[in-house]
Amino acid sequence: MSVKIGNIDLGAFPLLLAPMEDVSDPPFRFVCKQNGVDMMYTEFISSEGLIRDAAKSRQKLDIFEYERPIGIQIFGSEIDHMRQAAEISSMANPDLIDINYGCPVKNVACKGAGASLLQDIDKMVKMTAAVVNATHLPVTVKTRLGWDDNTKNVYEVAERLQDVGIKALTIHGRTRSQMYKGSADWSLIREIKRNPRIQIPIFGNGDIDSPEKAANWRLEYEVDGIMIGRAAIGYPWIFREVKHFFETGTHLEGPTLEERIDVCRTHLQKSIEWKGPKTGIFEMRRHYANYFKGIANFKEYRMKLVSLESVEAIEDVLNDIRNKFDVELV
């Protein structure tokens, strides 16, 4: 049985790339797509920024044909502004619109957006209905278990949002007060999946960082698919490794040094193409440590990579890494 969001066919058990601020931009999405992710989302985009026509918000609407299916994720605290943001986002021609009711960070949640809406379910329902009615596209939602341990209300949220027309729900197995600490608890996600009233796909998110965990939790929690976030940063190979494990029960060998360098280089090139040389090089710096994680005595090279300002100089260091560590890895 294929999992479907509206008319979007995602296959039997889709792997989704989580929308991550300052991470899941087009360059990063490109390397994840090459490694088997089934669906992706933009970074979350402020409804206020879209309405004001802020350059940074508008740029996040950039999507490319090879990325499909792809969703544009929006967040905000005003119902009418979210409605307008849905209209603007629809014109960028994504495959769906996703609403962020899960972001826990202060400057989002304390302004009445993101996970803050978990404290006001009636407003969340009205906002969702406004977005659903503002677009011809399927609308999905990403949220958390609740605001804190005393208000785990996502079971009610799932029913009420389905009733106003959402086509899928992704649940991060933490409360807002947990932020990203502690362990994700997927047991409530399983309860929602077992609720006979729920007909839409339910995706689980939080702490999936290995093929075994993906396979075990797929069975244990009965979700329709899995969303992977932090484990994909600097390691887009996680998607192909999980899929290989699902199919064979065996581990795919991890990326070679050559692959790490090639994907890092591709990511850099895409970053420069999309953002221009200065910003592209600067914003790539956050990824180098992750691409070469686990390589002993790498600090000197990482320090070089995060300080260089020209593509040529970075290419030289990548070549040095290939020559030096290839010898050491043999």
Coordinates of N, CA and C in Angstrom, one line a residue, residues 50-216:
L50 N 6.7 37.0 4.6 CA 6.2 36.8 3.2 C 5.2 38.0 2.9
I51 N 4.5 38.4 3.9 CA 3.5 39.5 3.6 C 4.3 40.8 3.4
R52 N 5.4 41.0 4.2 CA 6.2 42.2 4.0 C 7.1 42.2 2.8
D53 N 7.1 41.0 2.1 CA 8.0 40.8 1.0 C 9.4 40.9 1.3
A54 N 9.8 40.4 2.5 CA 11.2 40.4 3.0 C 12.0 39.5 2.1
A55 N 13.2 39.9 1.7 CA 14.0 39.2 0.7 C 14.3 37.8 1.2
K56 N 14.7 37.7 2.5 CA 15.1 36.4 3.1 C 14.0 35.4 3.0
S57 N 12.8 35.9 3.4 CA 11.6 35.0 3.4 C 11.3 34.6 1.9
R58 N 11.3 35.5 1.0 CA 11.0 35.2 -0.4 C 11.9 34.2 -1.0
Q59 N 13.2 34.4 -0.6 CA 14.2 33.5 -1.2 C 14.0 32.0 -0.8
K60 N 13.4 31.9 0.4 CA 13.2 30.5 0.9 C 12.0 29.8 0.1
L61 N 11.3 30.6 -0.7 CA 10.3 30.0 -1.5 C 10.9 29.3 -2.7
D62 N 12.2 29.5 -3.0 CA 12.8 28.9 -4.2 C 12.7 27.3 -4.1
I63 N 12.1 26.7 -5.1 CA 12.1 25.3 -5.2 C 12.4 24.9 -6.6
F64 N 12.9 23.7 -6.8 CA 13.3 23.2 -8.1 C 12.6 21.9 -8.5
E65 N 12.5 21.7 -9.8 CA 11.7 20.6 -10.3 C 12.3 19.2 -9.7
Y66 N 13.6 19.1 -9.7 CA 14.2 17.9 -9.2 C 13.9 17.5 -7.8
E67 N 13.4 18.5 -7.0 CA 13.2 18.3 -5.6 C 11.8 17.7 -5.3
R68 N 11.0 17.6 -6.3 CA 9.6 17.2 -6.0 C 9.5 15.7 -5.6
P69 N 8.6 15.4 -4.7 CA 7.6 16.3 -4.1 C 8.2 17.1 -3.0
I70 N 7.8 18.3 -2.9 CA 8.4 19.2 -1.9 C 7.3 20.1 -1.3
G71 N 7.4 20.4 0.0 CA 6.4 21.2 0.7 C 7.1 22.5 1.1
I72 N 6.3 23.6 1.1 CA 6.7 24.8 1.7 C 6.1 24.9 3.1
Q73 N 7.0 25.1 4.1 CA 6.5 25.2 5.4 C 6.4 26.6 5.9
I74 N 5.3 27.0 6.5 CA 5.1 28.4 7.0 C 4.7 28.3 8.5
F75 N 5.0 29.5 9.1 CA 4.7 29.6 10.5 C 4.2 31.0 10.8
G76 N 3.5 31.2 11.9 CA 3.1 32.6 12.2 C 2.1 32.5 13.4
S77 N 1.7 33.7 13.9 CA 0.8 33.8 15.0 C -0.5 34.4 14.7
E78 N -0.7 35.0 13.5 CA -1.9 35.7 13.1 C -2.6 34.8 12.1
I79 N -3.9 34.5 12.3 CA -4.6 33.7 11.4 C -4.7 34.3 10.0
D80 N -5.0 35.6 9.9 CA -5.2 36.2 8.6 C -3.8 36.2 7.8
H81 N -2.8 36.5 8.6 CA -1.4 36.5 8.0 C -1.0 35.1 7.5
M82 N -1.4 34.1 8.2 CA -1.1 32.7 7.7 C -1.9 32.4 6.5
R83 N -3.2 32.9 6.4 CA -4.0 32.7 5.2 C -3.3 33.3 4.0
Q84 N -2.8 34.6 4.2 CA -2.1 35.3 3.1 C -0.8 34.6 2.7
A85 N -0.1 34.1 3.7 CA 1.1 33.4 3.5 C 0.9 32.1 2.7
A86 N -0.2 31.4 2.9 CA -0.6 30.2 2.2 C -0.8 30.6 0.7
E87 N -1.5 31.7 0.5 CA -1.8 32.1 -0.9 C -0.5 32.5 -1.6
I88 N 0.4 33.2 -0.9 CA 1.7 33.5 -1.6 C 2.6 32.3 -1.8
S89 N 2.6 31.4 -0.9 CA 3.4 30.1 -1.0 C 2.8 29.3 -2.1
S90 N 1.5 29.2 -2.3 CA 0.9 28.4 -3.3 C 1.4 28.9 -4.7
M91 N 1.6 30.2 -4.9 CA 2.0 30.7 -6.2 C 3.4 30.2 -6.5
A92 N 4.2 29.8 -5.6 CA 5.6 29.3 -5.8 C 5.5 27.8 -6.4
N93 N 4.2 27.3 -6.4 CA 4.0 26.0 -7.0 C 4.7 24.8 -6.3
P94 N 4.6 24.7 -5.0 CA 5.1 23.5 -4.3 C 4.0 22.4 -4.5
D95 N 4.3 21.2 -4.0 CA 3.4 20.1 -4.0 C 2.4 20.2 -2.8
L96 N 2.8 20.8 -1.8 CA 1.9 21.0 -0.6 C 2.4 22.1 0.3
I97 N 1.5 22.5 1.2 CA 1.8 23.5 2.2 C 1.8 22.9 3.5
D98 N 2.9 23.1 4.3 CA 3.0 22.5 5.7 C 3.0 23.7 6.7
I99 N 2.3 23.4 7.8 CA 2.2 24.4 8.9 C 3.1 23.9 10.0
N100 N 3.9 24.8 10.5 CA 4.8 24.5 11.6 C 4.1 24.9 13.0
Y101 N 3.7 23.9 13.7 CA 3.2 24.0 15.1 C 4.1 23.3 16.0
G102 N 5.4 23.2 15.7 CA 6.3 22.4 16.5 C 7.6 23.2 16.9
C103 N 7.9 24.3 16.3 CA 9.2 24.9 16.6 C 9.2 25.4 18.0
P104 N 10.2 24.9 18.8 CA 10.2 25.3 20.2 C 11.0 26.5 20.6
V105 N 11.8 27.1 19.7 CA 12.7 28.1 20.0 C 12.0 29.4 20.5
K106 N 12.7 30.1 21.4 CA 12.0 31.2 22.1 C 11.5 32.3 21.1
N107 N 12.3 32.7 20.1 CA 11.8 33.8 19.3 C 10.7 33.5 18.4
V108 N 10.3 32.2 18.3 CA 9.1 31.7 17.6 C 8.0 31.5 18.6
A109 N 8.3 30.5 19.5 CA 7.2 30.1 20.4 C 6.7 31.2 21.3
C110 N 7.6 32.1 21.7 CA 7.2 33.2 22.6 C 6.5 34.3 21.9
K111 N 6.4 34.2 20.6 CA 5.7 35.2 19.9 C 4.4 34.7 19.4
G112 N 4.0 33.6 19.9 CA 2.7 33.0 19.6 C 2.6 32.1 18.4
A113 N 3.8 31.7 17.9 CA 3.9 30.9 16.7 C 4.5 29.6 17.0
G114 N 4.6 28.7 16.0 CA 5.2 27.4 16.2 C 4.5 26.6 17.3
A115 N 5.3 26.0 18.2 CA 4.8 25.2 19.3 C 3.8 25.9 20.2
S116 N 3.9 27.2 20.2 CA 3.0 28.0 21.1 C 1.6 27.7 20.9
L117 N 1.2 27.4 19.6 CA -0.2 27.1 19.3 C -0.7 25.9 20.1
L118 N 0.2 25.0 20.6 CA -0.3 23.9 21.4 C -0.9 24.3 22.7
Q119 N -0.8 25.6 23.0 CA -1.4 26.1 24.2 C -2.8 26.6 23.9
D120 N -3.2 26.7 22.6 CA -4.5 27.2 22.2 C -5.0 26.5 21.0
I121 N -5.6 25.3 21.3 CA -6.0 24.4 20.3 C -7.1 25.0 19.4
D122 N -8.0 25.7 20.0 CA -9.0 26.4 19.2 C -8.5 27.3 18.2
K123 N -7.5 28.1 18.6 CA -6.8 29.0 17.6 C -6.1 28.2 16.5
M124 N -5.4 27.1 16.9 CA -4.7 26.3 16.0 C -5.7 25.7 14.9
V125 N -6.8 25.3 15.4 CA -7.8 24.7 14.5 C -8.3 25.8 13.5
K126 N -8.6 27.0 14.0 CA -9.1 28.1 13.1 C -8.0 28.5 12.1
M127 N -6.7 28.5 12.6 CA -5.6 28.9 11.7 C -5.4 27.8 10.6
T128 N -5.5 26.6 11.0 CA -5.4 25.5 10.0 C -6.5 25.5 9.0
A129 N -7.7 25.7 9.4 CA -8.8 25.8 8.5 C -8.6 27.0 7.5
A130 N -8.1 28.1 8.0 CA -7.9 29.3 7.2 C -6.9 28.9 6.1
V131 N -5.8 28.2 6.4 CA -4.8 27.9 5.5 C -5.3 26.8 4.5
V132 N -6.1 25.8 5.0 CA -6.7 24.8 4.1 C -7.6 25.5 3.0
N133 N -8.4 26.5 3.5 CA -9.3 27.2 2.6 C -8.6 28.2 1.6
A134 N -7.4 28.5 1.9 CA -6.7 29.5 1.1 C -5.9 28.9 0.0
T135 N -5.8 27.6 -0.1 CA -5.0 27.0 -1.1 C -5.7 25.8 -1.8
H136 N -5.3 25.5 -3.0 CA -5.8 24.3 -3.7 C -4.9 23.1 -3.4
L137 N -3.8 23.4 -2.7 CA -2.8 22.3 -2.5 C -3.2 21.5 -1.2
P138 N -2.7 20.3 -1.1 CA -2.8 19.6 0.2 C -2.1 20.4 1.3
V139 N -2.7 20.4 2.5 CA -2.1 21.0 3.7 C -1.7 20.0 4.7
T140 N -0.5 20.0 5.2 CA 0.0 19.1 6.2 C 0.4 19.9 7.4
V141 N 0.7 19.2 8.5 CA 1.1 19.9 9.8 C 2.2 19.1 10.4
K142 N 3.1 19.9 11.0 CA 4.2 19.3 11.9 C 4.0 19.9 13.3
T143 N 4.0 19.0 14.3 CA 3.8 19.5 15.6 C 4.5 18.6 16.6
R144 N 4.3 18.8 17.9 CA 4.9 18.1 19.0 C 3.8 17.4 19.9
L145 N 4.2 16.7 20.9 CA 3.3 16.0 21.8 C 2.4 16.9 22.5
G146 N 2.9 18.1 22.8 CA 2.2 19.1 23.6 C 3.1 20.2 24.1
W147 N 2.6 21.1 24.9 CA 3.5 22.2 25.4 C 4.5 21.7 26.5
D148 N 4.0 20.8 27.4 CA 4.8 20.2 28.4 C 4.2 18.9 28.8
D149 N 4.8 18.3 29.9 CA 4.3 16.9 30.3 C 2.9 16.9 30.8
N150 N 2.4 18.1 31.2 CA 1.0 18.1 31.7 C 0.0 18.4 30.7
T151 N 0.5 18.7 29.4 CA -0.5 19.1 28.4 C -0.2 18.4 27.1
K152 N 0.0 17.1 27.2 CA 0.2 16.3 25.9 C -1.1 16.1 25.2
N153 N -1.4 17.1 24.4 CA -2.8 17.1 23.8 C -2.8 16.8 22.3
V154 N -1.7 16.1 21.8 CA -1.6 15.9 20.3 C -2.7 14.9 19.8
Y155 N -3.2 14.1 20.7 CA -4.3 13.1 20.3 C -5.5 13.9 19.8
E156 N -5.9 14.9 20.6 CA -7.0 15.8 20.3 C -6.6 16.6 19.0
V157 N -5.4 17.1 19.0 CA -5.0 17.9 17.8 C -5.1 17.1 16.5
A158 N -4.7 15.9 16.6 CA -4.8 15.1 15.3 C -6.2 14.9 14.8
E159 N -7.1 14.7 15.7 CA -8.5 14.5 15.3 C -9.1 15.8 14.8
R160 N -8.8 16.9 15.5 CA -9.5 18.2 15.1 C -8.8 18.8 13.8
L161 N -7.5 18.6 13.7 CA -6.9 19.1 12.4 C -7.3 18.2 11.2
Q162 N -7.5 16.9 11.4 CA -8.0 16.1 10.3 C -9.4 16.6 9.9
D163 N -10.2 16.9 10.9 CA -11.6 17.4 10.7 C -11.7 18.6 9.8
V164 N -10.6 19.5 9.9 CA -10.7 20.7 9.1 C -9.9 20.6 7.8
G165 N -9.4 19.4 7.6 CA -8.9 19.1 6.2 C -7.5 18.9 6.0
I166 N -6.6 18.7 7.0 CA -5.2 18.4 6.7 C -5.1 17.0 6.2
K167 N -4.0 16.8 5.4 CA -3.9 15.5 4.6 C -2.8 14.6 5.2
A168 N -2.0 15.1 6.2 CA -1.0 14.3 6.8 C -0.5 15.1 8.1
L169 N 0.0 14.3 9.1 CA 0.5 14.9 10.3 C 1.8 14.3 10.7
T170 N 2.8 15.1 10.9 CA 4.1 14.7 11.4 C 4.2 15.1 12.9
I171 N 4.5 14.1 13.7 CA 4.6 14.4 15.2 C 6.0 14.2 15.7
H172 N 6.6 15.2 16.2 CA 7.9 15.1 16.9 C 7.7 14.6 18.3
G173 N 8.3 13.5 18.7 CA 8.0 12.8 20.0 C 8.6 13.5 21.2
R174 N 8.5 14.8 21.2 CA 8.9 15.6 22.4 C 7.9 16.7 22.7
T175 N 7.8 17.2 23.9 CA 7.0 18.4 24.2 C 7.9 19.6 23.9
R176 N 7.2 20.8 23.8 CA 7.9 22.0 23.6 C 8.9 22.2 24.7
S177 N 8.5 22.0 26.0 CA 9.4 22.3 27.1 C 10.7 21.4 27.1
Q178 N 10.6 20.2 26.4 CA 11.8 19.4 26.3 C 12.8 20.0 25.3
M179 N 12.4 20.9 24.4 CA 13.2 21.3 23.3 C 13.7 20.1 22.5
Y180 N 15.1 19.9 22.5 CA 15.6 18.8 21.8 C 16.4 17.9 22.8
K181 N 16.0 18.1 24.1 CA 16.7 17.3 25.1 C 16.0 16.0 25.5
G182 N 16.6 15.1 26.2 CA 16.0 13.9 26.6 C 15.7 13.0 25.4
S183 N 14.9 12.0 25.6 CA 14.6 11.1 24.5 C 13.2 11.4 23.9
A184 N 13.1 11.1 22.6 CA 11.8 11.3 22.0 C 10.9 10.1 22.4
D185 N 9.6 10.3 22.7 CA 8.7 9.3 23.1 C 7.7 9.1 22.0
W186 N 7.7 8.0 21.3 CA 6.8 7.8 20.2 C 5.5 7.0 20.6
S187 N 5.3 6.7 21.9 CA 4.2 5.9 22.2 C 2.9 6.6 22.0
L188 N 2.8 7.9 22.1 CA 1.6 8.6 21.9 C 1.3 8.7 20.3
I189 N 2.4 8.7 19.6 CA 2.3 8.7 18.1 C 1.6 7.4 17.7
R190 N 2.0 6.3 18.3 CA 1.3 5.0 18.0 C -0.2 5.0 18.4
E191 N -0.5 5.6 19.5 CA -1.9 5.7 19.9 C -2.7 6.5 18.9
I192 N -2.1 7.5 18.4 CA -2.9 8.3 17.3 C -3.0 7.5 16.1
K193 N -2.0 6.7 15.7 CA -2.1 5.9 14.5 C -3.1 4.8 14.7
R194 N -3.3 4.3 15.9 CA -4.3 3.3 16.2 C -5.7 3.8 16.4
N195 N -5.9 5.1 16.5 CA -7.2 5.7 16.6 C -8.0 5.5 15.3
P196 N -9.1 4.8 15.4 CA -9.9 4.4 14.2 C -10.4 5.7 13.5
R197 N -10.5 6.8 14.2 CA -11.0 8.0 13.5 C -9.9 8.6 12.6
I198 N -8.7 8.3 12.8 CA -7.6 8.9 12.0 C -7.4 8.1 10.7
Q199 N -7.6 8.8 9.6 CA -7.5 8.3 8.3 C -6.3 8.8 7.5
I200 N -5.7 9.9 8.0 CA -4.6 10.5 7.3 C -3.2 9.9 7.7
P201 N -2.2 10.0 6.8 CA -0.9 9.4 7.2 C -0.3 10.1 8.4
I202 N 0.3 9.3 9.3 CA 1.0 9.8 10.5 C 2.4 9.5 10.4
F203 N 3.3 10.5 10.4 CA 4.7 10.4 10.3 C 5.4 10.6 11.7
G204 N 6.4 9.8 12.0 CA 7.1 10.0 13.3 C 8.4 10.7 13.1
N205 N 8.8 11.6 14.1 CA 10.0 12.3 14.0 C 10.6 12.4 15.4
G206 N 12.0 12.4 15.4 CA 12.7 12.5 16.6 C 13.6 11.3 16.9
D207 N 14.9 11.6 17.0 CA 15.9 10.6 17.4 C 16.2 9.4 16.4
I208 N 15.6 9.5 15.2 CA 16.0 8.4 14.3 C 17.4 8.7 13.7
D209 N 18.4 7.9 14.1 CA 19.8 8.2 13.7 C 20.5 7.0 13.2
S210 N 19.8 5.9 13.0 CA 20.4 4.7 12.5 C 19.4 3.9 11.7
P211 N 19.9 3.0 10.8 CA 19.0 2.1 10.1 C 18.2 1.2 11.0
E212 N 18.9 0.7 12.0 CA 18.2 -0.3 12.9 C 17.1 0.4 13.7
K213 N 17.3 1.6 14.2 CA 16.3 2.3 14.9 C 15.1 2.6 14.0
A214 N 15.4 3.0 12.7 CA 14.3 3.3 11.8 C 13.5 2.0 11.6
A215 N 14.1 0.9 11.4 CA 13.4 -0.4 11.1 C 12.6 -0.8 12.4
N216 N 13.2 -0.7 13.5 CA 12.6 -1.1 14.8 C 11.4 -0.2 15.1

